[in-house]
PDB file of C-alpha atoms and ligand atoms in Angstrom:
ATOM      1  CA  MET Q 151     -12.966 -11.506   5.362  1.00 51.00           C
ATOM      2  CA  THR Q 152     -15.343 -10.702   1.922  1.00 52.00           C
ATOM      3  CA  THR Q 153     -17.121 -13.792   1.188  1.00 51.00           C
ATOM      4  CA  PRO Q 154     -17.848 -13.626  -2.778  1.00 47.00           C
ATOM      5  CA  PRO Q 155     -21.516 -14.170  -3.371  1.00 48.00           C
ATOM      6  CA  ALA Q 156     -20.542 -15.976  -6.539  1.00 44.00           C
ATOM      7  CA  GLU Q 157     -21.631 -19.224  -5.532  1.00 58.00           C
ATOM      8  CA  ALA Q 158     -25.460 -18.484  -7.213  1.00 74.00           C
ATOM      9  CA  ALA Q 159     -24.505 -16.875 -10.260  1.00 93.00           C
ATOM     10  CA  PRO Q 160     -20.954 -14.761 -11.141  1.00 98.00           C
ATOM     11  CA  ALA Q 161     -21.568 -12.503 -13.647  1.00 98.00           C
ATOM     12  CA  VAL Q 162     -18.207 -13.143 -15.847  1.00 99.00           C
ATOM     13  CA  ILE Q 163     -16.797 -10.764 -18.707  1.00 99.00           C
ATOM     14  CA  ILE Q 164     -14.053 -12.532 -21.086  1.00 99.00           C
ATOM     15  CA  THR Q 165     -12.057 -11.194 -23.571  1.00 99.00           C
ATOM     16  CA  GLY Q 166     -11.585 -12.968 -26.429  1.00 98.00           C
ATOM     17  CA  GLY Q 167     -14.052 -15.439 -26.120  1.00 98.00           C
ATOM     18  CA  GLY Q 168     -15.085 -15.625 -29.553  1.00 98.00           C
ATOM     19  CA  THR Q 169     -12.120 -18.637 -30.253  1.00 98.00           C
ATOM     20  CA  GLY Q 170     -10.157 -20.982 -28.159  1.00 98.00           C
ATOM     21  CA  ILE Q 171      -9.360 -20.468 -24.541  1.00 98.00           C
ATOM     22  CA  GLY Q 172     -12.094 -17.722 -24.553  1.00 98.00           C
ATOM     23  CA  ARG Q 173     -14.417 -19.894 -25.841  1.00 98.00           C
ATOM     24  CA  ALA Q 174     -14.200 -23.039 -23.901  1.00 98.00           C
ATOM     25  CA  THR Q 175     -14.167 -20.798 -20.284  1.00 99.00           C
ATOM     26  CA  ALA Q 176     -17.551 -19.254 -21.776  1.00 99.00           C
ATOM     27  CA  HIS Q 177     -19.056 -22.628 -22.079  1.00 98.00           C
ATOM     28  CA  ALA Q 178     -17.286 -23.735 -18.798  1.00 98.00           C
ATOM     29  CA  PHE Q 179     -18.437 -20.622 -16.560  1.00 98.00           C
ATOM     30  CA  ALA Q 180     -21.830 -20.905 -18.509  1.00 98.00           C
ATOM     31  CA  GLU Q 181     -21.977 -24.893 -17.663  1.00 97.00           C
ATOM     32  CA  ARG Q 182     -21.815 -24.263 -13.997  1.00 96.00           C
ATOM     33  CA  GLY Q 183     -24.728 -21.496 -13.901  1.00 97.00           C
ATOM     34  CA  ALA Q 184     -22.607 -18.112 -14.988  1.00 98.00           C
ATOM     35  CA  ARG Q 185     -23.871 -15.056 -16.533  1.00 98.00           C
ATOM     36  CA  VAL Q 186     -21.006 -14.495 -19.192  1.00 98.00           C
ATOM     37  CA  LEU Q 187     -20.541 -11.797 -21.597  1.00 98.00           C
ATOM     38  CA  ILE Q 188     -17.677 -12.622 -24.061  1.00 99.00           C
ATOM     39  CA  VAL Q 189     -16.094  -9.494 -25.591  1.00 99.00           C
ATOM     40  CA  GLY Q 190     -14.366  -9.761 -28.916  1.00 98.00           C
ATOM     41  CA  ARG Q 191     -14.006  -7.681 -32.588  1.00 98.00           C
ATOM     42  CA  THR Q 192     -15.734 -10.427 -34.873  1.00 98.00           C
ATOM     43  CA  GLU Q 193     -19.560 -10.972 -34.222  1.00 98.00           C
ATOM     44  CA  ALA Q 194     -19.753 -14.187 -36.240  1.00 98.00           C
ATOM     45  CA  THR Q 195     -17.210 -15.911 -33.830  1.00 98.00           C
ATOM     46  CA  LEU Q 196     -18.721 -14.535 -30.533  1.00 98.00           C
ATOM     47  CA  ARG Q 197     -22.270 -15.872 -31.392  1.00 98.00           C
ATOM     48  CA  GLU Q 198     -20.804 -19.116 -31.925  1.00 98.00           C
ATOM     49  CA  THR Q 199     -19.530 -19.474 -28.799  1.00 98.00           C
ATOM     50  CA  ALA Q 200     -23.186 -17.853 -27.820  1.00 98.00           C
ATOM     51  CA  GLU Q 201     -24.982 -20.317 -29.764  1.00 98.00           C
ATOM     52  CA  GLY Q 202     -26.853 -22.828 -27.430  1.00 97.00           C
ATOM     53  CA  HIS Q 203     -26.429 -21.058 -24.071  1.00 98.00           C
ATOM     54  CA  ASP Q 204     -28.421 -18.888 -22.369  1.00 95.00           C
ATOM     55  CA  GLY Q 205     -26.157 -17.635 -19.980  1.00 97.00           C
ATOM     56  CA  ILE Q 206     -24.236 -16.396 -22.675  1.00 98.00           C
ATOM     57  CA  SER Q 207     -24.320 -12.454 -24.010  1.00 98.00           C
ATOM     58  CA  THR Q 208     -21.583 -10.824 -26.498  1.00 98.00           C
ATOM     59  CA  VAL Q 209     -20.408  -7.526 -27.176  1.00 98.00           C
ATOM     60  CA  VAL Q 210     -18.639  -6.409 -29.991  1.00 98.00           C
ATOM     61  CA  ALA Q 211     -15.431  -4.091 -28.872  1.00 98.00           C
ATOM     62  CA  ASP Q 212     -11.778  -3.668 -29.789  1.00 98.00           C
ATOM     63  CA  ILE Q 213     -10.132  -3.565 -26.369  1.00 98.00           C
ATOM     64  CA  THR Q 214      -7.204  -1.624 -27.130  1.00 98.00           C
ATOM     65  CA  ALA Q 215      -9.860   1.670 -28.896  1.00 98.00           C
ATOM     66  CA  ALA Q 216     -10.418   4.643 -26.109  1.00 98.00           C
ATOM     67  CA  ASP Q 217     -14.026   3.767 -26.032  1.00 98.00           C
ATOM     68  CA  GLY Q 218     -13.533  -0.335 -25.511  1.00 98.00           C
ATOM     69  CA  PRO Q 219     -13.185  -0.519 -21.761  1.00 98.00           C
ATOM     70  CA  ASP Q 220     -16.423   1.985 -21.474  1.00 98.00           C
ATOM     71  CA  LEU Q 221     -18.296  -0.410 -23.838  1.00 98.00           C
ATOM     72  CA  VAL Q 222     -17.387  -3.432 -22.306  1.00 99.00           C
ATOM     73  CA  VAL Q 223     -17.855  -2.889 -18.323  1.00 98.00           C
ATOM     74  CA  GLU Q 224     -21.224  -0.676 -19.636  1.00 98.00           C
ATOM     75  CA  ALA Q 225     -22.286  -3.746 -21.531  1.00 98.00           C
ATOM     76  CA  ALA Q 226     -21.819  -6.148 -18.376  1.00 98.00           C
ATOM     77  CA  LEU Q 227     -23.550  -3.516 -16.121  1.00 98.00           C
ATOM     78  CA  ARG Q 228     -26.575  -3.841 -18.290  1.00 98.00           C
ATOM     79  CA  ALA Q 229     -26.623  -7.722 -19.503  1.00 98.00           C
ATOM     80  CA  LEU Q 230     -25.430  -8.992 -16.044  1.00 98.00           C
ATOM     81  CA  GLY Q 231     -25.789  -6.500 -13.383  1.00 97.00           C
ATOM     82  CA  GLY Q 232     -22.395  -6.380 -11.871  1.00 98.00           C
ATOM     83  CA  ILE Q 233     -18.935  -8.450 -12.262  1.00 98.00           C
ATOM     84  CA  ASP Q 234     -17.882 -11.162 -10.314  1.00 98.00           C
ATOM     85  CA  VAL Q 235     -15.309 -12.063 -12.389  1.00 98.00           C
ATOM     86  CA  LEU Q 236     -13.037 -10.445 -14.901  1.00 99.00           C
ATOM     87  CA  VAL Q 237     -11.260 -12.886 -17.471  1.00 99.00           C
ATOM     88  CA  ASN Q 238      -8.406 -11.090 -19.533  1.00 99.00           C
ATOM     89  CA  ASN Q 239      -7.817 -13.879 -22.183  1.00 98.00           C
ATOM     90  CA  ALA Q 240      -7.508 -11.468 -25.396  1.00 98.00           C
ATOM     91  CA  ALA Q 241      -4.522 -11.349 -26.791  1.00 98.00           C
ATOM     92  CA  THR Q 242      -2.421 -11.320 -30.273  1.00 96.00           C
ATOM     93  CA  ALA Q 243       1.079 -12.773 -31.145  1.00 94.00           C
ATOM     94  CA  ALA Q 244       3.634 -11.768 -33.718  1.00 90.00           C
ATOM     95  CA  PHE Q 245       6.553 -13.836 -34.177  1.00 86.00           C
ATOM     96  CA  GLY Q 246       9.923 -11.917 -35.571  1.00 88.00           C
ATOM     97  CA  ALA Q 247      13.430 -11.650 -34.866  1.00 94.00           C
ATOM     98  CA  LEU Q 248      14.187  -7.756 -33.487  1.00 95.00           C
ATOM     99  CA  GLY Q 249      15.948  -7.267 -37.128  1.00 94.00           C
ATOM    100  CA  GLN Q 250      12.576  -7.875 -38.530  1.00 90.00           C
ATOM    101  CA  LEU Q 251      10.130  -5.908 -36.251  1.00 90.00           C
ATOM    102  CA  ASP Q 252       7.721  -4.244 -36.862  1.00 91.00           C
ATOM    103  CA  ARG Q 253       7.137  -1.086 -34.949  1.00 95.00           C
ATOM    104  CA  ASP Q 254       3.238  -1.732 -35.481  1.00 95.00           C
ATOM    105  CA  LEU Q 255       2.875  -5.241 -34.956  1.00 92.00           C
ATOM    106  CA  ALA Q 256       5.237  -4.625 -31.641  1.00 96.00           C
ATOM    107  CA  ARG Q 257       2.802  -1.705 -30.685  1.00 97.00           C
ATOM    108  CA  THR Q 258      -0.226  -3.586 -31.650  1.00 97.00           C
ATOM    109  CA  GLN Q 259       0.943  -7.058 -29.166  1.00 96.00           C
ATOM    110  CA  PHE Q 260       1.574  -4.283 -26.539  1.00 98.00           C
ATOM    111  CA  ASP Q 261      -1.704  -2.811 -26.961  1.00 98.00           C
ATOM    112  CA  THR Q 262      -3.878  -5.682 -26.817  1.00 98.00           C
ATOM    113  CA  ASN Q 263      -1.442  -7.916 -24.271  1.00 98.00           C
ATOM    114  CA  LEU Q 264      -0.859  -4.888 -21.778  1.00 98.00           C
ATOM    115  CA  CYS Q 265      -2.479  -1.881 -21.944  1.00 98.00           C
ATOM    116  CA  ALA Q 266      -6.016  -3.029 -22.928  1.00 98.00           C
ATOM    117  CA  PRO Q 267      -5.685  -5.359 -19.639  1.00 99.00           C
ATOM    118  CA  ILE Q 268      -4.682  -2.635 -17.696  1.00 99.00           C
ATOM    119  CA  PHE Q 269      -7.271  -0.210 -18.629  1.00 98.00           C
ATOM    120  CA  LEU Q 270     -10.262  -2.570 -18.743  1.00 99.00           C
ATOM    121  CA  THR Q 271      -9.347  -3.434 -15.085  1.00 99.00           C
ATOM    122  CA  GLN Q 272      -9.390  -0.144 -14.537  1.00 99.00           C
ATOM    123  CA  ARG Q 273     -12.475   0.353 -15.666  1.00 98.00           C
ATOM    124  CA  ALA Q 274     -14.339  -2.626 -13.924  1.00 99.00           C
ATOM    125  CA  LEU Q 275     -12.586  -1.482 -10.171  1.00 98.00           C
ATOM    126  CA  GLU Q 276     -15.681  -0.126  -8.948  1.00 98.00           C
ATOM    127  CA  PRO Q 277     -18.270  -3.381  -9.985  1.00 98.00           C
ATOM    128  CA  LEU Q 278     -15.434  -5.990  -9.058  1.00 98.00           C
ATOM    129  CA  ALA Q 279     -14.908  -4.036  -5.509  1.00 98.00           C
ATOM    130  CA  ALA Q 280     -18.646  -4.186  -5.219  1.00 98.00           C
ATOM    131  CA  ARG Q 281     -18.716  -7.907  -5.294  1.00 98.00           C
ATOM    132  CA  GLY Q 282     -15.151  -8.890  -3.899  1.00 98.00           C
ATOM    133  CA  GLY Q 283     -14.564 -10.444  -7.873  1.00 98.00           C
ATOM    134  CA  THR Q 284     -11.303 -11.954  -9.116  1.00 98.00           C
ATOM    135  CA  VAL Q 285      -9.526 -11.180 -12.028  1.00 99.00           C
ATOM    136  CA  VAL Q 286      -7.667 -13.572 -13.801  1.00 99.00           C
ATOM    137  CA  ASN Q 287      -4.811 -12.365 -16.623  1.00 99.00           C
ATOM    138  CA  VAL Q 288      -4.297 -15.613 -19.074  1.00 99.00           C
ATOM    139  CA  GLY Q 289      -0.191 -15.181 -19.826  1.00 98.00           C
ATOM    140  CA  THR Q 290       2.025 -17.861 -21.270  1.00 98.00           C
ATOM    141  CA  ALA Q 291       4.238 -20.735 -19.747  1.00 98.00           C
ATOM    142  CA  GLY Q 292       6.759 -19.493 -22.280  1.00 97.00           C
ATOM    143  CA  ALA Q 293       7.460 -16.393 -20.873  1.00 97.00           C
ATOM    144  CA  LEU Q 294       7.574 -17.575 -16.717  1.00 97.00           C
ATOM    145  CA  GLY Q 295      10.546 -17.087 -14.968  1.00 94.00           C
ATOM    146  CA  LEU Q 296      13.962 -16.451 -16.268  1.00 94.00           C
ATOM    147  CA  ARG Q 297      13.042 -18.134 -19.439  1.00 95.00           C
ATOM    148  CA  SER Q 298      14.183 -16.558 -22.942  1.00 96.00           C
ATOM    149  CA  TRP Q 299      12.202 -16.938 -25.961  1.00 95.00           C
ATOM    150  CA  PRO Q 300      14.158 -15.613 -29.058  1.00 96.00           C
ATOM    151  CA  ASN Q 301      12.077 -14.727 -32.402  1.00 94.00           C
ATOM    152  CA  ASN Q 302       9.191 -13.999 -30.166  1.00 94.00           C
ATOM    153  CA  ALA Q 303      10.811 -11.883 -27.617  1.00 96.00           C
ATOM    154  CA  VAL Q 304       8.043  -8.704 -28.160  1.00 97.00           C
ATOM    155  CA  TYR Q 305       5.094 -11.319 -27.305  1.00 96.00           C
ATOM    156  CA  GLY Q 306       6.757 -12.952 -24.308  1.00 97.00           C
ATOM    157  CA  ALA Q 307       7.593  -9.670 -22.993  1.00 98.00           C
ATOM    158  CA  SER Q 308       4.154  -8.401 -23.377  1.00 98.00           C
ATOM    159  CA  LYS Q 309       3.516 -11.297 -21.189  1.00 98.00           C
ATOM    160  CA  ALA Q 310       6.162 -11.627 -18.687  1.00 98.00           C
ATOM    161  CA  ALA Q 311       4.738  -7.839 -17.588  1.00 98.00           C
ATOM    162  CA  LEU Q 312       0.989  -9.171 -17.529  1.00 98.00           C
ATOM    163  CA  ASP Q 313       2.324 -11.416 -14.887  1.00 98.00           C
ATOM    164  CA  PHE Q 314       3.856  -8.543 -13.032  1.00 98.00           C
ATOM    165  CA  LEU Q 315       0.888  -6.571 -12.930  1.00 98.00           C
ATOM    166  CA  THR Q 316      -1.208  -9.782 -11.634  1.00 99.00           C
ATOM    167  CA  ARG Q 317       1.354  -9.769  -8.902  1.00 98.00           C
ATOM    168  CA  SER Q 318       1.099  -5.981  -8.046  1.00 98.00           C
ATOM    169  CA  TRP Q 319      -2.573  -5.715  -8.288  1.00 99.00           C
ATOM    170  CA  ALA Q 320      -2.875  -9.082  -5.866  1.00 99.00           C
ATOM    171  CA  VAL Q 321      -1.154  -6.246  -3.411  1.00 98.00           C
ATOM    172  CA  GLU Q 322      -2.688  -3.566  -4.263  1.00 98.00           C
ATOM    173  CA  LEU Q 323      -6.151  -4.652  -4.540  1.00 98.00           C
ATOM    174  CA  ALA Q 324      -6.646  -7.103  -1.877  1.00 98.00           C
ATOM    175  CA  PRO Q 325      -7.957  -4.452   0.835  1.00 98.00           C
ATOM    176  CA  ARG Q 326     -10.530  -3.769  -2.058  1.00 98.00           C
ATOM    177  CA  GLY Q 327     -11.273  -7.266  -1.880  1.00 98.00           C
ATOM    178  CA  ILE Q 328     -10.241  -7.931  -5.621  1.00 98.00           C
ATOM    179  CA  ARG Q 329      -8.295 -10.981  -6.023  1.00 98.00           C
ATOM    180  CA  VAL Q 330      -5.639 -10.908  -8.734  1.00 99.00           C
ATOM    181  CA  VAL Q 331      -4.429 -14.154 -10.589  1.00 99.00           C
ATOM    182  CA  GLY Q 332      -2.808 -15.514 -13.368  1.00 98.00           C
ATOM    183  CA  VAL Q 333      -3.078 -18.674 -15.547  1.00 98.00           C
ATOM    184  CA  ALA Q 334      -0.022 -19.765 -18.095  1.00 98.00           C
ATOM    185  CA  PRO Q 335      -0.909 -22.106 -20.411  1.00 98.00           C
ATOM    186  CA  GLY Q 336       1.320 -23.934 -22.461  1.00 98.00           C
ATOM    187  CA  VAL Q 337       0.879 -25.047 -26.026  1.00 98.00           C
ATOM    188  CA  VAL Q 338      -2.574 -25.616 -26.610  1.00 98.00           C
ATOM    189  CA  ASP Q 339      -4.514 -26.505 -29.707  1.00 98.00           C
ATOM    190  CA  THR Q 340      -6.593 -23.855 -30.238  1.00 97.00           C
ATOM    191  CA  GLY Q 341      -6.172 -23.477 -34.038  1.00 95.00           C
ATOM    192  CA  VAL Q 342      -4.700 -20.128 -33.428  1.00 92.00           C
ATOM    193  CA  GLY Q 343      -1.686 -20.072 -35.581  1.00 91.00           C
ATOM    194  CA  VAL Q 344      -4.394 -20.855 -38.807  1.00 92.00           C
ATOM    195  CA  ARG Q 345      -6.542 -17.768 -38.053  1.00 89.00           C
ATOM    196  CA  ALA Q 346      -3.223 -16.543 -38.033  1.00 84.00           C
ATOM    197  CA  GLY Q 347      -2.286 -17.372 -41.285  1.00 87.00           C
ATOM    198  CA  MET Q 348      -0.313 -20.397 -41.085  1.00 91.00           C
ATOM    199  CA  PRO Q 349      -1.075 -23.600 -43.258  1.00 95.00           C
ATOM    200  CA  GLU Q 350      -3.384 -26.163 -41.839  1.00 96.00           C
ATOM    201  CA  ASP Q 351      -0.344 -29.061 -42.181  1.00 96.00           C
ATOM    202  CA  ALA Q 352       2.240 -26.307 -41.161  1.00 96.00           C
ATOM    203  CA  TYR Q 353       0.343 -25.469 -37.676  1.00 96.00           C
ATOM    204  CA  GLN Q 354       0.175 -29.050 -37.239  1.00 97.00           C
ATOM    205  CA  GLY Q 355       3.829 -29.685 -37.908  1.00 97.00           C
ATOM    206  CA  PHE Q 356       4.230 -27.145 -35.278  1.00 96.00           C
ATOM    207  CA  LEU Q 357       1.691 -28.942 -32.945  1.00 98.00           C
ATOM    208  CA  LYS Q 358       3.496 -32.218 -33.553  1.00 98.00           C
ATOM    209  CA  GLN Q 359       6.476 -30.582 -32.672  1.00 97.00           C
ATOM    210  CA  MET Q 360       5.804 -29.046 -29.516  1.00 97.00           C
ATOM    211  CA  ALA Q 361       3.967 -32.499 -28.218  1.00 98.00           C
ATOM    212  CA  ASP Q 362       7.309 -34.370 -28.238  1.00 98.00           C
ATOM    213  CA  ARG Q 363       8.637 -31.589 -26.094  1.00 98.00           C
ATOM    214  CA  VAL Q 364       6.150 -32.063 -23.664  1.00 98.00           C
ATOM    215  CA  PRO Q 365       7.076 -34.378 -20.774  1.00 98.00           C
ATOM    216  CA  LEU Q 366       3.089 -35.466 -20.943  1.00 98.00           C
ATOM    217  CA  GLY Q 367       3.351 -36.288 -24.742  1.00 98.00           C
ATOM    218  CA  ARG Q 368       0.509 -33.809 -26.289  1.00 98.00           C
ATOM    219  CA  VAL Q 369      -0.011 -30.142 -26.373  1.00 98.00           C
ATOM    220  CA  GLY Q 370      -3.054 -29.434 -24.460  1.00 98.00           C
ATOM    221  CA  ARG Q 371      -7.091 -28.751 -25.012  1.00 98.00           C
ATOM    222  CA  PRO Q 372      -8.451 -25.711 -23.890  1.00 98.00           C
ATOM    223  CA  GLU Q 373     -10.880 -26.512 -22.064  1.00 98.00           C
ATOM    224  CA  GLU Q 374      -7.746 -28.137 -19.769  1.00 98.00           C
ATOM    225  CA  ILE Q 375      -6.954 -24.173 -19.424  1.00 99.00           C
ATOM    226  CA  ALA Q 376     -10.604 -22.995 -18.725  1.00 99.00           C
ATOM    227  CA  TRP Q 377     -11.098 -25.472 -15.922  1.00 98.00           C
ATOM    228  CA  TRP Q 378      -8.068 -23.575 -13.965  1.00 98.00           C
ATOM    229  CA  ILE Q 379      -9.715 -20.644 -14.664  1.00 98.00           C
ATOM    230  CA  VAL Q 380     -13.044 -20.871 -13.133  1.00 98.00           C
ATOM    231  CA  GLN Q 381     -11.421 -22.996 -10.286  1.00 98.00           C
ATOM    232  CA  LEU Q 382      -9.262 -19.995  -9.311  1.00 98.00           C
ATOM    233  CA  THR Q 383     -12.310 -17.700  -9.514  1.00 98.00           C
ATOM    234  CA  ARG Q 384     -14.642 -20.299  -7.081  1.00 97.00           C
ATOM    235  CA  PRO Q 385     -15.483 -18.965  -3.311  1.00 96.00           C
ATOM    236  CA  GLU Q 386     -12.891 -22.624  -2.378  1.00 97.00           C
ATOM    237  CA  ALA Q 387     -10.535 -20.727  -4.259  1.00 98.00           C
ATOM    238  CA  ARG Q 388     -10.767 -17.531  -2.130  1.00 97.00           C
ATOM    239  CA  TYR Q 389      -7.096 -17.498  -0.250  1.00 98.00           C
ATOM    240  CA  ALA Q 390      -5.329 -17.601  -3.539  1.00 98.00           C
ATOM    241  CA  ASN Q 391      -4.144 -14.410  -4.861  1.00 98.00           C
ATOM    242  CA  GLY Q 392      -1.445 -12.811  -6.915  1.00 98.00           C
ATOM    243  CA  MET Q 393      -0.174 -16.575  -8.185  1.00 98.00           C
ATOM    244  CA  VAL Q 394       0.567 -17.645 -12.270  1.00 98.00           C
ATOM    245  CA  VAL Q 395      -0.480 -21.180 -12.190  1.00 98.00           C
ATOM    246  CA  PRO Q 396       1.384 -22.457 -15.157  1.00 98.00           C
ATOM    247  CA  ILE Q 397      -0.359 -25.470 -17.127  1.00 98.00           C
ATOM    248  CA  ASP Q 398       1.584 -26.739 -19.881  1.00 98.00           C
ATOM    249  CA  GLY Q 399       2.542 -30.278 -19.107  1.00 98.00           C
ATOM    250  CA  ALA Q 400       5.590 -29.403 -17.378  1.00 98.00           C
ATOM    251  CA  LEU Q 401       7.074 -28.117 -20.807  1.00 97.00           C
ATOM    252  CA  SER Q 402       8.060 -25.184 -19.068  1.00 96.00           C
ATOM    253  CA  ILE Q 403      10.229 -26.903 -16.374  1.00 96.00           C
ATOM    254  CA  THR Q 404      12.342 -29.286 -18.602  1.00 95.00           C
TER     255      THR Q 404
HETATM  256  N1  NAP R 240      -3.084 -21.161 -28.136  1.00 50.66           N
HETATM  257  C1  NAP R 240      -1.835 -21.491 -26.962  1.00 50.66           C
HETATM  258  O1  NAP R 240      -0.834 -22.044 -27.347  1.00 50.66           O
HETATM  259  C2  NAP R 240      -1.786 -20.460 -26.182  1.00 50.66           C
HETATM  260  C3  NAP R 240      -0.048 -20.814 -25.356  1.00 50.66           C
HETATM  261  C4  NAP R 240      -0.203 -19.534 -24.443  1.00 50.66           C
HETATM  262  C5  NAP R 240      -0.751 -18.884 -23.998  1.00 50.66           C
HETATM  263  N2  NAP R 240      -1.853 -18.561 -24.824  1.00 50.66           N
HETATM  264  C6  NAP R 240      -2.835 -17.705 -24.475  1.00 50.66           C
HETATM  265  O2  NAP R 240      -4.131 -18.033 -24.267  1.00 50.66           O
HETATM  266  C7  NAP R 240      -5.065 -16.873 -24.895  1.00 50.66           C
HETATM  267  C8  NAP R 240      -6.025 -17.434 -26.008  1.00 50.66           C
HETATM  268  O3  NAP R 240      -5.500 -17.932 -27.041  1.00 50.66           O
HETATM  269  P1  NAP R 240      -5.793 -18.668 -27.769  1.00 50.66           P
HETATM  270  O4  NAP R 240      -5.196 -19.514 -28.728  1.00 50.66           O
HETATM  271  O5  NAP R 240      -7.337 -19.172 -27.817  1.00 50.66           O
HETATM  272  O6  NAP R 240      -5.844 -17.285 -28.857  1.00 50.66           O
HETATM  273  P2  NAP R 240      -6.901 -16.732 -30.570  1.00 50.66           P
HETATM  274  O7  NAP R 240      -8.041 -18.006 -30.721  1.00 50.66           O
HETATM  275  O8  NAP R 240      -6.305 -16.196 -31.062  1.00 50.66           O
HETATM  276  O9  NAP R 240      -7.817 -15.592 -28.721  1.00 50.66           O
HETATM  277  C9  NAP R 240      -7.532 -14.566 -29.193  1.00 50.66           C
HETATM  278  C10 NAP R 240      -9.032 -13.612 -29.280  1.00 50.66           C
HETATM  279  O10 NAP R 240      -8.873 -12.326 -28.607  1.00 50.66           O
HETATM  280  C11 NAP R 240      -9.259 -11.456 -29.410  1.00 50.66           C
HETATM  281  N3  NAP R 240      -8.508 -10.618 -29.620  1.00 50.66           N
HETATM  282  C12 NAP R 240      -7.693 -10.331 -30.258  1.00 50.66           C
HETATM  283  N4  NAP R 240      -7.302  -8.572 -30.237  1.00 50.66           N
HETATM  284  C13 NAP R 240      -8.796  -8.240 -29.579  1.00 50.66           C
HETATM  285  C14 NAP R 240      -9.024  -6.952 -29.583  1.00 50.66           C
HETATM  286  N5  NAP R 240      -8.154  -6.171 -30.169  1.00 50.66           N
HETATM  287  N6  NAP R 240     -10.394  -6.402 -28.823  1.00 50.66           N
HETATM  288  C15 NAP R 240     -11.107  -8.062 -28.392  1.00 50.66           C
HETATM  289  N7  NAP R 240     -10.533  -8.999 -28.944  1.00 50.66           N
HETATM  290  C16 NAP R 240      -9.322  -9.056 -29.446  1.00 50.66           C
HETATM  291  C17 NAP R 240      -9.391 -12.618 -30.567  1.00 50.66           C
HETATM  292  O11 NAP R 240     -10.873 -12.263 -31.346  1.00 50.66           O
HETATM  293  P3  NAP R 240     -11.315 -11.089 -32.572  1.00 50.66           P
HETATM  294  O12 NAP R 240     -10.162 -11.262 -33.423  1.00 50.66           O
HETATM  295  O13 NAP R 240     -12.441 -11.596 -33.235  1.00 50.66           O
HETATM  296  O14 NAP R 240     -11.025  -9.993 -32.337  1.00 50.66           O
HETATM  297  C18 NAP R 240      -9.423 -13.930 -30.091  1.00 50.66           C
HETATM  298  O15 NAP R 240     -11.082 -14.636 -29.995  1.00 50.66           O
HETATM  299  C19 NAP R 240      -4.235 -15.349 -25.243  1.00 50.66           C
HETATM  300  O16 NAP R 240      -3.720 -14.480 -24.041  1.00 50.66           O
HETATM  301  C20 NAP R 240      -3.000 -16.376 -25.664  1.00 50.66           C
HETATM  302  O17 NAP R 240      -1.276 -15.181 -25.532  1.00 50.66           O
HETATM  303  C21 NAP R 240      -2.282 -19.107 -25.755  1.00 50.66           C
END
């Protein structure tokens, strides 16, 4: 059995750590003593996340670029000295019915949500294996099981495929001591709609509409997803492998 040496100060990469769930996850790891490298394309938001947290360092990188994985992993090895955890959190979503789908928007979603995690995880394999590390893929509860997602099918397909990678890599990488797990958030108030160009009142209206459909009667908070990501990487979670945990107030089983 590989015993993760993570109890002391795990070294953690989080893509999309400048905002939303990635920011909350960076704070959650840093607050329990981890050293964290956050990745994103916007220096200002990365800096805001890191402010007041000595354990958080930043790297500006586009994870879809050909040199993205090298940039990120080399920065992690320099800043953290190794990799215990890789959180593939960065993603992009562009709603659209099939009839209106634009090729570039479809490509960007698959590049960001699927290809980038593939090649970043591939680049991180050796350091992860050296530490008995964990990969956490952030999917979505909207793409679990046999659900459909009309008018958002490309995003949903990218996340369903990510879950398939989670299960497949869990089996493939287990002999190397690497665990691979997923979390599938429900609707979470991260401000993502506004950042994507929605007027604030329309985004709030969307959140309210969704809250009414969630059995718990509200949408989620970023720190409620972050908590699960941290727990799944803890040494006590070392028998967890290959599963995708829905964290959605039971929305996906209604
Ligand atoms: N919020 C929800 O309701 C919800 C529900 C289900 C699942 N999720 C999933 O949870 C994760 C986080 O969502 P969120 O709501 O926190 O979204 P968010 O705030 O938009 O975070 C996405 C992050 O990814 C980064 N990113 C996007 N493209 C990138 C690229 N090419 N290279 C590097 N970084 C990139 C963005 O930073 P830059 O633009 O600065 O690069 C941003 O910080 C995503 O995987 C999302 O699909 C969210």
